[in-house]
Amino acid sequence: MADIDDAVWRELRSEAVEAMRHAYVPYSRYPVGAAALVDDGRTVSGCNVENAAYGVTLCAECGLVSDLHRSGGGRLVAFVCVDGDETPLVPCGRCRQLLWENGGPDLLLAMPSGVRPMSEVLPEAFGPDHLQRP
Ligand code: THU
């Protein structure tokens, strides 16, 4: 597992908290912020954005992935998301799939249980490799 400095985790956590403060959550009142380190040293972030048609809600990770591509692409290497108490939060199932696509098995996540690689957070994942037919 690649090592990420504690200072980097702290910075990502504070960027996630900052993003969380911009969440648009009139329905759930459950703000989420996410931040990640990209393989070229950039950081990207996102917050959840809800909708009156509840199912259309965008999770914080959706905004983060959009920020990744908007700002130049690359691969996610370290990821944090936080809830309204500023404590680490697990990404939902759909967002684990989004993170897999953009970081792969080695992406490190600050989970409530500690730092875990994506390969543990989404084992036996479906991904881009499955579409490579002979
Ligand atoms: N939420 C996220 O933004 N990311 C997750 O991984 C879990 C859930 C949001 C969606 C919704 O706005 C609120 O949390 C409550 O489900």
CSV table of C-alpha atoms and ligand atoms in Angstrom, one decimal:
chain,number,residue,atom,x,y,z
A,1,MET,CA,0.0,0.0,0.0
A,2,ALA,CA,1.5,3.4,-1.0
A,3,ASP,CA,2.1,5.6,2.0
A,4,ILE,CA,0.3,8.9,2.4
A,5,ASP,CA,1.6,11.4,4.9
A,6,ASP,CA,-0.6,12.2,7.9
A,7,ALA,CA,-0.3,15.9,6.8
A,8,VAL,CA,-1.9,14.9,3.4
A,9,TRP,CA,-4.8,13.1,5.2
A,10,ARG,CA,-5.3,16.2,7.4
A,11,GLU,CA,-5.4,18.5,4.4
A,12,LEU,CA,-7.8,16.3,2.5
A,13,ARG,CA,-10.1,16.1,5.6
A,14,SER,CA,-10.1,19.9,5.8
A,15,GLU,CA,-10.9,20.2,2.1
A,16,ALA,CA,-13.8,17.7,2.6
A,17,VAL,CA,-15.1,19.7,5.5
A,18,GLU,CA,-14.9,22.9,3.4
A,19,ALA,CA,-16.8,21.2,0.5
A,20,MET,CA,-19.4,19.8,3.0
A,21,ARG,CA,-20.3,23.4,4.0
A,22,HIS,CA,-21.5,24.0,0.4
A,23,ALA,CA,-23.9,20.9,0.4
A,24,TYR,CA,-27.4,21.6,-0.9
A,25,VAL,CA,-29.5,19.3,1.4
A,26,PRO,CA,-32.9,20.8,2.0
A,27,TYR,CA,-34.5,17.3,2.1
A,28,SER,CA,-32.2,15.0,4.1
A,29,ARG,CA,-30.4,17.8,6.1
A,30,TYR,CA,-27.4,15.4,5.8
A,31,PRO,CA,-24.5,17.3,4.3
A,32,VAL,CA,-21.5,15.4,2.9
A,33,GLY,CA,-18.2,16.6,1.6
A,34,ALA,CA,-15.5,14.6,-0.3
A,35,ALA,CA,-11.9,15.4,-1.2
A,36,ALA,CA,-9.2,13.4,-2.9
A,37,LEU,CA,-5.6,13.6,-3.9
A,38,VAL,CA,-4.9,13.1,-7.7
A,39,ASP,CA,-1.8,11.3,-9.0
A,40,ASP,CA,-0.3,14.6,-10.3
A,41,GLY,CA,-0.6,16.3,-6.8
A,42,ARG,CA,-3.9,18.2,-7.5
A,43,THR,CA,-6.8,17.9,-5.1
A,44,VAL,CA,-10.4,17.7,-6.1
A,45,SER,CA,-13.6,17.9,-4.0
A,46,GLY,CA,-17.4,17.8,-4.1
A,47,CYS,CA,-20.5,18.1,-2.0
A,48,ASN,CA,-23.9,16.5,-2.2
A,49,VAL,CA,-26.6,18.3,-4.1
A,50,GLU,CA,-30.2,17.1,-3.6
A,51,ASN,CA,-33.3,17.4,-5.8
A,52,ALA,CA,-37.1,17.6,-5.2
A,53,ALA,CA,-37.1,14.4,-7.3
A,54,TYR,CA,-35.2,12.6,-4.5
A,55,GLY,CA,-33.7,9.9,-6.7
A,56,VAL,CA,-31.9,12.5,-8.8
A,57,THR,CA,-29.7,13.5,-5.8
A,58,LEU,CA,-26.0,13.8,-6.6
A,59,CYS,CA,-23.7,12.4,-3.9
A,60,ALA,CA,-20.6,14.3,-2.9
A,61,GLU,CA,-18.5,11.8,-4.8
A,62,CYS,CA,-20.4,12.6,-8.1
A,63,GLY,CA,-19.2,16.2,-7.7
A,64,LEU,CA,-15.7,15.1,-6.9
A,65,VAL,CA,-15.5,12.9,-10.0
A,66,SER,CA,-16.8,15.8,-12.1
A,67,ASP,CA,-14.2,18.1,-10.6
A,68,LEU,CA,-11.5,15.5,-11.4
A,69,HIS,CA,-12.3,15.4,-15.1
A,70,ARG,CA,-13.1,19.2,-15.3
A,71,SER,CA,-9.7,20.0,-13.9
A,72,GLY,CA,-7.6,17.8,-16.1
A,73,GLY,CA,-8.4,14.1,-15.4
A,74,GLY,CA,-5.9,11.7,-13.8
A,75,ARG,CA,-6.2,9.0,-11.2
A,76,LEU,CA,-7.5,9.3,-7.6
A,77,VAL,CA,-4.9,8.1,-5.1
A,78,ALA,CA,-6.3,9.1,-1.6
A,79,PHE,CA,-9.9,9.9,-0.7
A,80,VAL,CA,-11.8,11.2,2.3
A,81,CYS,CA,-15.5,12.0,2.8
A,82,VAL,CA,-17.1,13.5,5.9
A,83,ASP,CA,-20.6,14.0,7.3
A,84,GLY,CA,-22.0,17.1,8.9
A,85,ASP,CA,-20.1,16.3,12.2
A,86,GLU,CA,-16.9,16.5,10.2
A,87,THR,CA,-16.2,12.8,10.9
A,88,PRO,CA,-15.2,10.3,8.2
A,89,LEU,CA,-18.0,8.6,6.4
A,90,VAL,CA,-18.2,5.5,4.3
A,91,PRO,CA,-19.0,6.1,0.6
A,92,CYS,CA,-22.3,4.5,-0.5
A,93,GLY,CA,-22.3,1.5,-2.8
A,94,ARG,CA,-22.9,3.5,-6.0
A,95,CYS,CA,-20.1,5.9,-5.1
A,96,ARG,CA,-17.7,3.0,-4.5
A,97,GLN,CA,-18.3,2.0,-8.1
A,98,LEU,CA,-17.5,5.6,-9.2
A,99,LEU,CA,-14.3,5.6,-7.1
A,100,TRP,CA,-13.3,2.3,-8.6
A,101,GLU,CA,-13.5,3.6,-12.1
A,102,ASN,CA,-11.3,6.6,-11.3
A,103,GLY,CA,-8.9,5.2,-8.8
A,104,GLY,CA,-8.8,1.4,-9.2
A,105,PRO,CA,-7.9,-1.2,-6.5
A,106,ASP,CA,-5.0,0.9,-5.0
A,107,LEU,CA,-7.0,4.0,-4.2
A,108,LEU,CA,-6.7,4.6,-0.4
A,109,LEU,CA,-9.8,5.6,1.5
A,110,ALA,CA,-10.0,7.1,5.0
A,111,MET,CA,-12.8,4.9,6.4
A,112,PRO,CA,-14.1,5.2,9.9
A,113,SER,CA,-12.2,1.9,10.6
A,114,GLY,CA,-8.9,3.3,9.3
A,115,VAL,CA,-7.2,3.6,5.9
A,116,ARG,CA,-8.3,0.9,3.5
A,117,PRO,CA,-7.5,0.2,-0.2
A,118,MET,CA,-10.4,0.2,-2.7
A,119,SER,CA,-9.8,-3.5,-3.3
A,120,GLU,CA,-11.1,-4.1,0.3
A,121,VAL,CA,-13.8,-1.5,0.1
A,122,LEU,CA,-15.3,-2.9,-3.2
A,123,PRO,CA,-14.0,-6.5,-3.5
A,124,GLU,CA,-14.4,-8.4,-6.8
A,125,ALA,CA,-15.4,-5.2,-8.4
A,126,PHE,CA,-16.9,-4.9,-11.9
A,127,GLY,CA,-14.8,-2.4,-13.9
A,128,PRO,CA,-13.3,-1.3,-17.2
A,129,ASP,CA,-11.4,-4.6,-17.6
A,130,HIS,CA,-14.6,-6.5,-18.0
A,131,LEU,CA,-15.4,-4.6,-21.1
A,132,GLN,CA,-12.2,-5.7,-22.8
A,133,ARG,CA,-13.5,-8.7,-24.8
A,134,PRO,CA,-11.1,-10.8,-26.8
B,1,THU,N1,-24.5,10.9,0.4
B,1,THU,C1,-23.4,11.2,-0.2
B,1,THU,O1,-23.2,12.4,-0.7
B,1,THU,N2,-22.4,10.3,-0.4
B,1,THU,C2,-22.4,9.0,0.1
B,1,THU,O2,-21.5,8.2,-0.2
B,1,THU,C3,-23.5,8.7,1.0
B,1,THU,C4,-24.8,9.5,0.9
B,1,THU,C5,-25.6,11.9,0.5
B,1,THU,C6,-26.8,11.6,-0.4
B,1,THU,C7,-27.9,12.4,0.3
B,1,THU,O3,-27.9,13.7,-0.1
B,1,THU,C8,-27.5,12.3,1.7
B,1,THU,O4,-26.2,11.8,1.8
B,1,THU,C9,-28.4,11.3,2.6
B,1,THU,O5,-28.4,10.1,1.9
